[in-house]
Amino acid sequence: MQINAPKKSDRPLIIIASNRGPFKFKPRKSGGFDVERGTGGLVTALSALAQKHDVLWVASAIGKGDYQWAKAQGGQPTIIEDITLSLITPDKKRYNQYYNDIANPLLWFIQHQLWNIPRTPSITAETWQAWEEGYKVINWRFAEAIAATIKDVDRPVFVFPQDYHLYLLPDYLRQMVDKPVQIQPFLHIPWPGPDAWRILPEAMREEILNGLLQSDRIGFQTTKDAFNFVQTCRFYLSNAHSKGRRNKIDYRDRTVEAKTYPISIDIQKVEELVKEPQTQLLKSQLLSLLADRKLILRVDRVEPSKNILRGLEAFEIFLEDHSEYRGRVMMVALLVPSRMEVDEYQDYLREIMAQAGMINARYSDPFWEPVRVIVGDNYHRALAAMQLYDVLLVNPLADGMNLVAKEGVLVNQKDGPLILSEHAGVFYEFHQHALNVSPFDVYGTANAIFNALEMAPAERRKRAEGLLAQVKEADVRDWFATQVQDALTSFTSQSSRASTPSTPSARQSAASATSDGMSSEKTPTPTARSG
Ligand code: ADQ
């Protein structure tokens, strides 16, 4: 293993597994590759962590450049900047089945409960095929890549699979590796209660739950998600027991903890970006657009779960009910296009533009346009606008956390109140200081807009300070460091218990599971389940 660390050590080797990796590769005409570093919270958290730990990141090649880079490395983990990276290179058809047939349209929708039940979803022969040949195979490939890497490693290994793409990975990895690896997935999106999971056929549901329950501990954004997971396991798995606990499941020979690690932002990075000239320039452009009007801001991916249409509807009700505010406020929606290859997402953007157009047609005057929708991915502009808002609207139907709320609170310079959906994960940290709404209640949201604009300066200040204190309490480094610490504590106590050896369970050895290297495309045959 080409990792910047010894194979034998007391220091843990930390393995992150995620669908998307921290870098994007583009081949240069002159040879070699341009490396673009991702900007997401996880990448940043890890960059900080990589300075303290030995980190291997296993991800899937996504674009053509990634495949070429992986080939150029001969499939071997390679150090890029401070992270050792290993890319699996799945067959495109299988990747498409895993990502575009199962992970996004099925699992993500179940977990956000965004169904139009009389019509969708239909689980067809193609879905079953995608499950068997796509989702299971790609999870198996991830497990193989990790197993091959840690085969000769004689040190503690902690594996952190990320999100709904890799639910089967813990089980597959346990089948391949017969050493005490700590496996600790983290789920970025909500985990709904048992009812939502009835949409999945029993076999898929059980494989997912069984897959996750081969972990040592599962990380969730909120205690509600963790509790829902415990309930789902109890409801659907006859041999899963919580014994009255809300955060632990006994399943077969292990006790699995469902623990809350609310994700946060990289405070230092955001504060640096705010100071950059590009952000300052965009801020002055926005100031001239606004003139002396109040800014009601939203910043989202174009995503039905973000509830952008109801946000516009609420703004329209507000304008209708409070004519005194016409000409004095502006709603700016900064929207990043997302999954534009999917028809429903294209339609959603079209509906947003049409609804904004209708509001403008109805209320604008020669000097005032009530709504401005700006479509594009510009983080500097988002941070510029967040400094200026008088009201921030975060009204998702379902959201694991919602980092926009945390970023806004950190950088806003106007003590702007936050209107917050009770279905965003961040609600559990912010509800004492936010104006809380049901995302379905457009009338209540319109009133919240009015109340936010009318709020006395002292109360605005008090709420803004309360929110800021919450954000400053923990940044994204703490989020990851706590997970590593928990893995370390479990590892240490398991190692001391293991001084009395027990009979190892019948598992395939790493050698047999990976005998055909990292290029197998076979359908995995997980061990038989007792149900
Ligand atoms: P997302 O839903 O993508 O992912 P979210 O928390 O909404 O994550 O954060 C999106 C990020 O993109 C923020 O940093 C935001 O500033 C940025 N962004 C959004 N719109 C933008 C725009 N128009 N221009 C520029 N930047 C923009 C998932 C879950 C979330 C969870 C995160 C992290 O769905 O609930 O918070 O992971 O765990």
Coordinates of C-alpha atoms and ligand atoms in Angstrom, one line a residue:
M1 CA 0.0 0.0 0.0
Q2 CA 1.5 3.3 -1.1
I3 CA 0.4 5.2 2.0
N4 CA 2.4 7.9 3.7
A5 CA 2.5 5.8 6.9
P6 CA 3.9 2.5 8.2
K7 CA 1.8 -0.7 7.8
K8 CA 2.6 -1.6 11.4
S9 CA 1.8 1.1 13.9
D10 CA -0.4 1.9 16.9
R11 CA -1.8 4.9 15.1
P12 CA -5.1 4.1 13.5
L13 CA -5.4 4.0 9.7
I14 CA -8.6 6.0 8.9
I15 CA -10.4 5.0 5.7
I16 CA -13.2 7.2 4.3
A17 CA -15.4 5.6 1.7
S18 CA -17.7 7.8 -0.3
N19 CA -19.3 7.8 -3.7
R20 CA -17.7 11.0 -4.7
G21 CA -14.0 11.6 -3.9
P22 CA -12.2 14.7 -2.8
F23 CA -10.6 15.5 -6.1
K24 CA -11.6 15.7 -9.8
F25 CA -9.0 14.9 -12.4
K26 CA -8.5 16.4 -15.8
P27 CA -5.8 15.1 -18.1
R28 CA -3.4 17.8 -19.4
K29 CA -2.5 17.8 -23.1
S30 CA 1.1 18.0 -22.0
G31 CA 0.8 14.9 -19.8
G32 CA -0.2 14.5 -16.2
F33 CA -3.4 15.7 -14.6
D34 CA -4.9 18.9 -13.3
V35 CA -6.4 18.2 -9.9
E36 CA -9.4 20.2 -8.7
R37 CA -10.1 19.9 -5.0
G38 CA -13.7 19.6 -3.9
T39 CA -15.1 22.2 -1.6
G40 CA -17.6 20.2 0.4
G41 CA -17.6 20.1 4.2
L42 CA -16.3 16.5 4.3
V43 CA -13.2 17.3 2.1
T44 CA -12.4 20.3 4.3
A45 CA -12.8 18.3 7.5
L46 CA -10.6 15.6 6.2
S47 CA -7.9 17.9 5.0
A48 CA -7.6 19.1 8.6
L49 CA -7.7 15.6 9.9
A50 CA -5.1 14.3 7.4
Q51 CA -2.5 16.5 9.3
K52 CA -3.1 14.5 12.4
H53 CA -4.0 11.0 11.1
D54 CA -3.2 8.6 8.3
V55 CA -6.1 8.9 6.0
L56 CA -7.0 6.7 3.0
W57 CA -10.0 7.9 0.9
V58 CA -11.7 5.3 -1.3
A59 CA -14.2 6.7 -3.8
S60 CA -15.6 6.0 -7.2
A61 CA -14.1 7.4 -10.4
I62 CA -16.9 9.5 -11.9
G63 CA -15.8 11.5 -14.9
K64 CA -13.5 10.3 -17.8
G65 CA -10.6 12.1 -16.2
D66 CA -11.0 10.1 -13.0
Y67 CA -10.9 6.8 -14.9
Q68 CA -7.8 7.9 -16.7
W69 CA -6.1 9.0 -13.5
A70 CA -7.0 5.7 -11.8
K71 CA -5.6 3.7 -14.7
A72 CA -2.4 5.8 -14.6
Q73 CA -1.9 4.8 -11.0
G74 CA -2.4 1.1 -11.9
G75 CA -5.4 0.9 -9.5
Q76 CA -3.0 1.7 -6.5
P77 CA -3.8 4.1 -3.7
T78 CA -1.8 7.3 -4.4
I79 CA -1.0 10.4 -2.3
I80 CA -2.5 13.6 -3.6
E81 CA -1.8 16.7 -1.6
D82 CA -2.2 15.3 1.9
I83 CA -4.7 12.5 1.2
T84 CA -4.1 8.9 0.0
L85 CA -6.7 8.3 -2.6
S86 CA -7.9 5.0 -4.1
L87 CA -10.5 5.2 -6.9
I88 CA -12.6 2.2 -7.9
T89 CA -13.4 2.1 -11.6
P90 CA -16.8 0.5 -12.0
D91 CA -18.3 -0.5 -15.3
K92 CA -20.3 2.5 -16.4
K93 CA -23.6 0.5 -16.8
R94 CA -23.3 -0.8 -13.2
Y95 CA -22.4 2.6 -11.8
N96 CA -25.5 4.0 -13.6
Q97 CA -27.7 1.3 -12.1
Y98 CA -26.3 1.9 -8.6
Y99 CA -26.4 5.7 -8.7
N100 CA -29.3 6.5 -11.1
D101 CA -31.6 3.6 -10.5
I102 CA -31.2 2.8 -6.8
A103 CA -29.3 5.4 -4.7
N104 CA -30.9 8.6 -5.9
P105 CA -34.3 7.8 -7.3
L106 CA -35.2 5.1 -4.7
L107 CA -33.2 5.4 -1.4
W108 CA -32.8 9.2 -1.4
F109 CA -36.5 9.7 -2.2
I110 CA -37.6 7.2 0.5
Q111 CA -35.4 9.0 3.1
H112 CA -36.8 12.4 2.1
Q113 CA -40.4 11.0 1.8
L114 CA -40.9 12.7 -1.5
W115 CA -43.4 10.3 -3.2
N116 CA -46.4 10.8 -5.3
I117 CA -47.6 7.4 -4.0
P118 CA -50.4 6.7 -6.6
R119 CA -47.7 6.9 -9.3
T120 CA -44.2 6.5 -8.0
P121 CA -42.1 4.5 -7.4
S122 CA -42.7 1.4 -9.4
I123 CA -40.2 -1.3 -8.6
T124 CA -39.7 -3.1 -11.9
A125 CA -37.6 -5.9 -13.2
E126 CA -35.0 -3.2 -14.1
T127 CA -35.0 -1.9 -10.5
W128 CA -34.3 -5.5 -9.3
Q129 CA -31.6 -5.9 -11.9
A130 CA -30.1 -2.5 -10.8
W131 CA -30.2 -3.6 -7.2
E132 CA -28.4 -6.9 -7.9
E133 CA -26.0 -5.8 -10.7
G134 CA -25.5 -2.2 -9.7
Y135 CA -26.0 -1.3 -6.1
K136 CA -24.7 -4.6 -4.6
V137 CA -21.8 -4.9 -7.0
I138 CA -20.6 -1.4 -6.5
N139 CA -20.8 -1.8 -2.7
W140 CA -18.9 -5.1 -3.1
R141 CA -16.2 -3.3 -5.2
F142 CA -15.8 -0.7 -2.5
A143 CA -15.4 -3.4 0.1
E144 CA -12.9 -5.2 -2.1
A145 CA -10.8 -2.1 -2.5
I146 CA -10.7 -1.6 1.2
A147 CA -10.0 -5.2 2.0
A148 CA -7.1 -5.3 -0.4
T149 CA -5.6 -2.2 1.1
I150 CA -5.8 -3.4 4.7
K151 CA -4.8 -7.0 4.1
D152 CA -1.3 -6.6 5.3
V153 CA -1.8 -3.8 7.7
D154 CA -1.1 -4.5 11.3
R155 CA -2.6 -1.5 13.0
P156 CA -6.1 -0.3 14.1
V157 CA -8.3 0.3 11.0
F158 CA -11.3 2.6 11.2
V159 CA -13.6 2.7 8.2
F160 CA -16.1 5.5 7.8
P161 CA -18.5 4.9 4.9
Q162 CA -20.5 8.0 3.9
D163 CA -24.2 8.2 3.1
Y164 CA -26.9 6.2 1.3
H165 CA -24.7 4.9 -1.5
L166 CA -22.8 2.4 0.7
Y167 CA -25.3 0.7 3.0
L168 CA -24.1 -2.8 2.2
L169 CA -20.4 -2.0 2.6
P170 CA -20.2 -2.9 6.3
D171 CA -21.6 -6.4 5.7
Y172 CA -19.4 -7.1 2.7
L173 CA -16.3 -5.8 4.4
R174 CA -16.9 -8.1 7.4
Q175 CA -17.3 -11.0 5.0
M176 CA -13.9 -10.2 3.5
V177 CA -11.8 -9.2 6.5
D178 CA -11.4 -11.3 9.6
K179 CA -9.8 -8.7 11.8
P180 CA -11.4 -6.2 14.3
V181 CA -11.9 -3.3 11.9
Q182 CA -14.1 -0.5 13.4
I183 CA -16.8 0.3 10.9
Q184 CA -18.7 3.5 11.5
P185 CA -21.0 4.8 8.7
F186 CA -22.4 8.4 8.8
L187 CA -25.7 9.2 7.1
H188 CA -25.9 12.8 5.8
I189 CA -29.6 12.6 5.0
P190 CA -32.6 11.9 7.2
W191 CA -33.6 8.4 8.4
P192 CA -37.4 8.3 8.4
G193 CA -39.4 6.0 10.7
P194 CA -40.5 2.4 9.8
D195 CA -43.5 3.4 7.7
A196 CA -41.4 5.1 5.0
W197 CA -39.4 1.9 4.5
R198 CA -42.4 -0.1 3.6
I199 CA -41.9 1.1 0.0
L200 CA -38.9 -1.1 -0.4
P201 CA -39.5 -4.8 -1.0
E202 CA -38.6 -6.9 2.1
A203 CA -35.5 -8.4 0.6
M204 CA -33.9 -5.0 -0.2
R205 CA -35.0 -3.6 3.1
E206 CA -33.5 -6.4 5.1
E207 CA -30.2 -6.3 3.2
I208 CA -29.9 -2.6 3.9
L209 CA -30.6 -3.0 7.6
N210 CA -28.5 -6.0 7.9
G211 CA -25.7 -4.3 6.0
L212 CA -25.7 -1.3 8.3
L213 CA -26.0 -3.5 11.4
Q214 CA -22.6 -5.0 10.7
S215 CA -21.1 -1.7 11.8
D216 CA -19.9 -0.9 15.2
R217 CA -21.7 2.4 15.4
I218 CA -23.8 4.4 12.9
G219 CA -23.7 8.2 12.8
F220 CA -26.8 10.3 12.2
Q221 CA -27.4 14.1 12.0
T222 CA -30.0 14.2 14.7
T223 CA -31.3 12.1 17.6
K224 CA -34.6 11.8 15.8
D225 CA -32.8 10.0 12.8
A226 CA -31.0 7.7 15.2
F227 CA -34.2 6.8 17.0
N228 CA -36.0 6.2 13.7
F229 CA -33.2 3.9 12.7
V230 CA -33.6 1.9 15.9
Q231 CA -37.3 1.7 15.4
T232 CA -37.0 0.6 11.8
C233 CA -34.6 -2.2 12.8
R234 CA -37.0 -3.3 15.6
F235 CA -40.0 -3.2 13.3
Y236 CA -38.5 -5.1 10.3
L237 CA -35.9 -7.5 11.8
S238 CA -37.2 -10.1 14.1
N239 CA -33.8 -10.7 15.7
A240 CA -33.0 -7.0 16.3
H241 CA -33.7 -5.8 19.9
S242 CA -33.4 -2.4 21.5
K243 CA -34.4 -3.6 25.0
G244 CA -36.0 -0.2 25.7
R245 CA -33.0 1.8 24.6
R246 CA -33.4 4.5 22.0
N247 CA -29.9 4.4 20.6
K248 CA -28.7 0.8 20.6
I249 CA -29.6 -2.3 18.8
D250 CA -28.6 -5.8 19.7
Y251 CA -28.3 -7.8 16.5
R252 CA -26.7 -11.2 16.2
D253 CA -23.4 -11.1 18.0
R254 CA -23.0 -7.3 18.2
T255 CA -24.5 -4.3 19.8
V256 CA -24.7 -1.4 17.4
E257 CA -24.9 2.2 18.6
A258 CA -27.0 4.8 16.7
K259 CA -25.3 8.0 17.6
T260 CA -25.8 11.6 16.8
Y261 CA -23.0 13.7 15.2
P262 CA -24.5 16.9 13.9
I263 CA -22.4 18.1 11.0
S264 CA -21.1 21.6 10.8
I265 CA -19.1 24.0 8.7
D266 CA -15.5 24.9 8.4
I267 CA -15.7 28.2 10.3
Q268 CA -12.2 29.3 9.5
K269 CA -12.5 28.6 5.8
V270 CA -15.8 30.4 5.5
E271 CA -14.4 33.4 7.3
E272 CA -11.4 33.5 5.0
L273 CA -13.6 33.3 1.9
V274 CA -15.8 36.1 3.1
K275 CA -12.8 38.4 3.1
E276 CA -11.6 37.5 -0.5
P277 CA -11.9 40.3 -3.0
Q278 CA -14.2 38.3 -5.2
T279 CA -16.7 38.0 -2.4
Q280 CA -16.4 41.7 -1.6
L281 CA -17.0 42.6 -5.3
L282 CA -20.1 40.4 -5.5
K283 CA -21.3 41.9 -2.3
S284 CA -21.1 45.5 -3.7
Q285 CA -23.0 44.3 -6.8
L286 CA -25.8 42.9 -4.6
L287 CA -25.9 46.1 -2.6
S288 CA -26.5 48.1 -5.7
L289 CA -29.3 45.7 -6.8
L290 CA -31.0 46.0 -3.4
A291 CA -30.6 49.8 -2.9
D292 CA -32.4 50.4 0.4
R293 CA -34.7 47.4 0.1
K294 CA -34.8 44.6 2.7
L295 CA -33.4 41.3 1.5
I296 CA -35.2 38.0 2.0
L297 CA -32.6 35.4 0.9
R298 CA -32.7 31.7 0.1
V299 CA -29.7 29.6 -1.1
D300 CA -30.3 26.1 -2.2
R301 CA -29.6 23.4 -4.7
V302 CA -32.6 23.2 -7.2
E303 CA -34.1 20.3 -5.4
P304 CA -37.8 19.5 -4.6
S305 CA -36.9 18.7 -1.0
K306 CA -35.7 22.3 -0.5
N307 CA -39.4 23.5 -1.0
I308 CA -38.5 26.5 -3.1
L309 CA -42.0 26.7 -4.7
R310 CA -43.7 27.0 -1.3
G311 CA -41.2 29.6 -0.3
L312 CA -42.3 31.7 -3.3
E313 CA -45.9 31.1 -2.5
A314 CA -45.4 32.3 1.0
F315 CA -43.6 35.4 -0.3
E316 CA -46.5 36.1 -2.6
I317 CA -49.0 35.8 0.3
F318 CA -46.9 38.2 2.3
L319 CA -46.9 40.8 -0.5
E320 CA -50.6 40.3 -0.9
D321 CA -51.3 40.7 2.9
H322 CA -48.8 43.5 3.5
S323 CA -49.0 46.0 0.7
E324 CA -47.0 48.4 2.8
Y325 CA -43.9 46.3 2.0
R326 CA -44.4 46.4 -1.7
G327 CA -41.4 48.2 -3.2
R328 CA -39.5 47.8 0.1
V329 CA -38.4 44.2 0.0
M330 CA -36.8 41.8 -2.4
M331 CA -36.6 38.0 -2.4
V332 CA -33.3 36.7 -3.9
A333 CA -33.1 33.0 -4.6
L334 CA -29.6 31.7 -5.3
L335 CA -30.0 28.3 -6.8
V336 CA -27.4 25.7 -7.9
P337 CA -28.7 23.5 -10.7
S338 CA -28.7 19.9 -9.5
R339 CA -29.4 16.5 -11.2
M340 CA -30.4 18.4 -14.4
E341 CA -30.3 15.2 -16.4
V342 CA -33.4 14.1 -14.5
D343 CA -36.8 15.3 -16.0
E344 CA -38.4 16.0 -12.6
Y345 CA -35.6 18.3 -11.6
Q346 CA -35.7 20.2 -14.9
D347 CA -39.5 20.6 -14.5
Y348 CA -39.0 21.8 -10.9
L349 CA -36.6 24.6 -12.1
R350 CA -39.1 25.5 -14.9
E351 CA -41.9 25.8 -12.3
I352 CA -39.7 28.0 -10.0
M353 CA -38.9 30.3 -12.9
A354 CA -42.6 30.5 -13.9
Q355 CA -43.8 31.2 -10.4
A356 CA -41.2 33.9 -9.8
G357 CA -42.2 35.4 -13.2
M358 CA -45.9 35.4 -12.1
I359 CA -45.1 37.2 -8.9
N360 CA -43.0 39.7 -10.8
A361 CA -45.7 40.2 -13.4
R362 CA -48.3 40.7 -10.7
Y363 CA -46.5 43.0 -8.3
S364 CA -43.5 44.7 -10.0
D365 CA -43.5 48.4 -10.9
P366 CA -41.1 50.3 -13.1
F367 CA -38.6 50.6 -10.2
W368 CA -39.0 47.4 -8.4
E369 CA -38.8 43.6 -9.1
P370 CA -40.0 41.6 -6.1
V371 CA -38.2 38.3 -6.9
R372 CA -34.8 37.7 -8.4
V373 CA -33.8 34.1 -9.1
I374 CA -30.1 33.7 -9.9
V375 CA -29.2 30.2 -11.1
G376 CA -25.5 29.1 -10.9
D377 CA -22.9 27.6 -8.7
N378 CA -21.0 30.5 -7.1
Y379 CA -20.1 30.0 -3.5
H380 CA -18.5 33.5 -3.3
R381 CA -21.8 35.0 -4.3
A382 CA -23.7 32.9 -1.8
L383 CA -21.4 34.1 1.0
A384 CA -21.7 37.7 -0.3
A385 CA -25.5 37.5 -0.1
M386 CA -25.5 35.8 3.2
Q387 CA -23.7 38.8 4.7
L388 CA -26.5 41.0 3.6
Y389 CA -29.8 39.3 4.3
D390 CA -32.5 40.8 6.6
V391 CA -34.2 37.5 6.6
L392 CA -32.9 34.0 5.7
L393 CA -35.5 31.5 4.5
V394 CA -34.6 27.8 5.1
N395 CA -37.9 25.9 4.6
P396 CA -37.0 22.3 3.4
L397 CA -39.6 19.5 3.5
A398 CA -36.8 17.2 4.7
D399 CA -33.1 17.9 5.1
G400 CA -30.4 16.0 7.0
M401 CA -28.8 19.1 8.4
N402 CA -28.8 22.2 6.0
L403 CA -25.5 23.9 6.1
V404 CA -26.8 27.1 4.5
A405 CA -28.5 28.0 7.8
K406 CA -25.1 27.6 9.6
E407 CA -23.1 29.5 7.0
G408 CA -25.7 32.3 7.0
V409 CA -25.7 32.7 10.8
L410 CA -21.9 32.8 10.8
V411 CA -21.4 35.5 8.2
N412 CA -24.6 37.7 8.3
Q413 CA -23.9 41.3 9.3
K414 CA -27.5 42.5 9.9
D415 CA -28.7 40.3 12.8
G416 CA -31.1 38.8 10.2
P417 CA -33.7 36.4 11.7
L418 CA -33.7 32.8 10.4
I419 CA -37.0 31.4 9.3
L420 CA -36.5 27.6 9.8
S421 CA -38.4 24.5 8.8
E422 CA -39.0 22.1 11.6
H423 CA -38.0 19.3 9.2
A424 CA -34.4 20.5 8.7
G425 CA -31.8 18.7 10.9
V426 CA -30.4 22.0 12.0
F427 CA -33.8 22.8 13.6
Y428 CA -32.7 20.7 16.7
E429 CA -29.7 23.0 17.2
F430 CA -31.4 26.3 16.2
H431 CA -35.0 26.2 17.2
Q432 CA -34.7 28.3 20.3
H433 CA -33.5 31.3 18.3
A434 CA -35.1 30.8 14.9
L435 CA -38.6 31.6 13.7
N436 CA -39.8 28.0 13.3
V437 CA -42.3 27.0 10.6
S438 CA -43.9 24.0 9.2
P439 CA -42.7 23.8 5.6
F440 CA -46.2 23.1 4.4
D441 CA -47.7 26.1 6.1
V442 CA -47.3 28.8 3.5
Y443 CA -49.6 31.1 5.5
G444 CA -47.5 30.6 8.6
T445 CA -44.3 31.2 6.6
A446 CA -45.8 34.5 5.2
N447 CA -46.5 35.6 8.7
A448 CA -43.0 34.6 9.8
I449 CA -41.6 36.8 7.0
F450 CA -43.6 39.7 8.3
N451 CA -42.6 39.1 11.9
A452 CA -39.0 38.8 11.0
L453 CA -39.1 42.2 9.1
E454 CA -40.9 43.8 12.0
M455 CA -38.7 42.4 14.8
A456 CA -37.2 44.9 17.2
P457 CA -33.4 45.4 16.9
A458 CA -32.8 44.1 20.4
E459 CA -34.6 40.8 19.7
R460 CA -32.9 40.4 16.4
R461 CA -29.6 40.8 18.1
K462 CA -30.4 38.4 20.9
R463 CA -31.5 35.7 18.4
A464 CA -28.6 36.3 16.1
E465 CA -26.2 35.9 19.1
G466 CA -27.9 32.8 20.2
L467 CA -27.6 31.2 16.8
L468 CA -24.0 32.3 16.4
A469 CA -23.0 30.8 19.7
Q470 CA -24.5 27.5 18.5
V471 CA -22.5 27.5 15.3
K472 CA -19.3 28.5 17.0
E473 CA -19.7 25.6 19.5
A474 CA -18.6 23.0 17.0
D475 CA -17.1 23.2 13.6
V476 CA -16.7 20.4 11.1
R477 CA -13.3 19.3 12.5
D478 CA -15.0 18.6 15.8
W479 CA -17.6 16.6 13.9
F480 CA -15.1 14.3 12.5
A481 CA -12.7 14.2 15.4
T482 CA -15.5 13.0 17.7
Q483 CA -16.3 10.1 15.4
V484 CA -12.6 9.1 15.3
Q485 CA -12.4 9.4 19.1
D486 CA -15.5 7.2 19.5
A487 CA -14.0 4.6 17.2
L488 CA -10.7 4.7 19.1
T489 CA -12.5 4.2 22.4
S490 CA -14.5 1.2 21.1
F491 CA -11.4 -0.3 19.5
T492 CA -9.5 0.0 22.7
S493 CA -12.2 -1.6 24.8
Q494 CA -12.8 -4.4 22.2
S495 CA -9.1 -5.1 22.1
S496 CA -8.9 -5.5 25.8
R497 CA -12.0 -7.8 25.8
A498 CA -10.4 -9.8 23.0
S499 CA -7.6 -10.9 25.3
T500 CA -10.0 -13.8 25.9
P501 CA -10.3 -15.1 22.3
S502 CA -13.7 -16.3 21.1
T503 CA -14.4 -18.6 18.1
P504 CA -14.2 -16.5 15.0
S505 CA -17.4 -16.4 12.9
A506 CA -17.3 -18.2 9.6
R507 CA -16.3 -15.6 7.2
Q508 CA -14.6 -15.6 3.9
S509 CA -11.0 -14.6 4.2
A510 CA -9.7 -11.4 2.7
A511 CA -7.6 -13.4 0.4
S512 CA -10.4 -15.5 -1.1
A513 CA -12.7 -12.5 -1.4
T514 CA -10.2 -10.5 -3.3
S515 CA -8.4 -13.2 -5.2
D516 CA -9.3 -11.7 -8.5
G517 CA -7.9 -8.3 -7.5
M518 CA -9.9 -5.1 -7.5
S519 CA -11.5 -5.6 -10.9
S520 CA -14.2 -8.1 -10.2
E521 CA -17.6 -7.2 -11.6
K522 CA -19.3 -10.4 -10.3
T523 CA -22.6 -10.2 -8.4
P524 CA -21.7 -10.7 -4.7
T525 CA -23.1 -13.6 -2.9
P526 CA -23.6 -12.4 0.7
T527 CA -23.7 -15.1 3.4
A528 CA -27.1 -16.6 4.1
R529 CA -29.2 -14.6 6.6
S530 CA -31.2 -16.1 9.4
G531 CA -33.8 -13.3 8.9
Ligands
ADQ1 P1 -26.9 19.1 0.6 O1 -28.3 19.1 0.6 O2 -26.3 19.4 -0.7 O3 -26.2 17.7 1.2 P2 -26.6 21.5 2.3 O4 -26.5 21.3 3.7 O5 -27.9 22.1 1.7 O6 -26.2 20.2 1.6 O7 -25.4 22.4 1.8 C1 -25.2 22.8 0.5 C2 -23.9 23.6 0.3 O8 -23.9 24.1 -1.1 C3 -23.7 24.7 1.2 O9 -22.4 24.9 1.6 C4 -24.2 25.9 0.4 O10 -23.7 27.2 0.7 C5 -23.8 25.5 -1.0 N1 -24.8 26.1 -1.9 C6 -26.1 25.9 -2.0 N2 -26.7 26.7 -2.9 C7 -25.7 27.4 -3.4 C8 -25.7 28.4 -4.5 N3 -26.8 28.8 -5.1 N4 -24.5 28.9 -4.8 C9 -23.4 28.5 -4.2 N5 -23.3 27.6 -3.2 C10 -24.5 27.0 -2.8 C11 -26.4 16.8 2.2 C12 -27.7 16.8 3.0 C13 -27.8 18.0 3.9 C14 -26.6 18.0 4.8 C15 -25.3 17.9 4.0 C16 -24.1 17.8 4.9 O11 -28.8 16.8 2.1 O12 -29.0 18.0 4.7 O13 -26.5 19.3 5.5 O14 -25.3 16.8 3.1 O15 -24.2 16.6 5.7

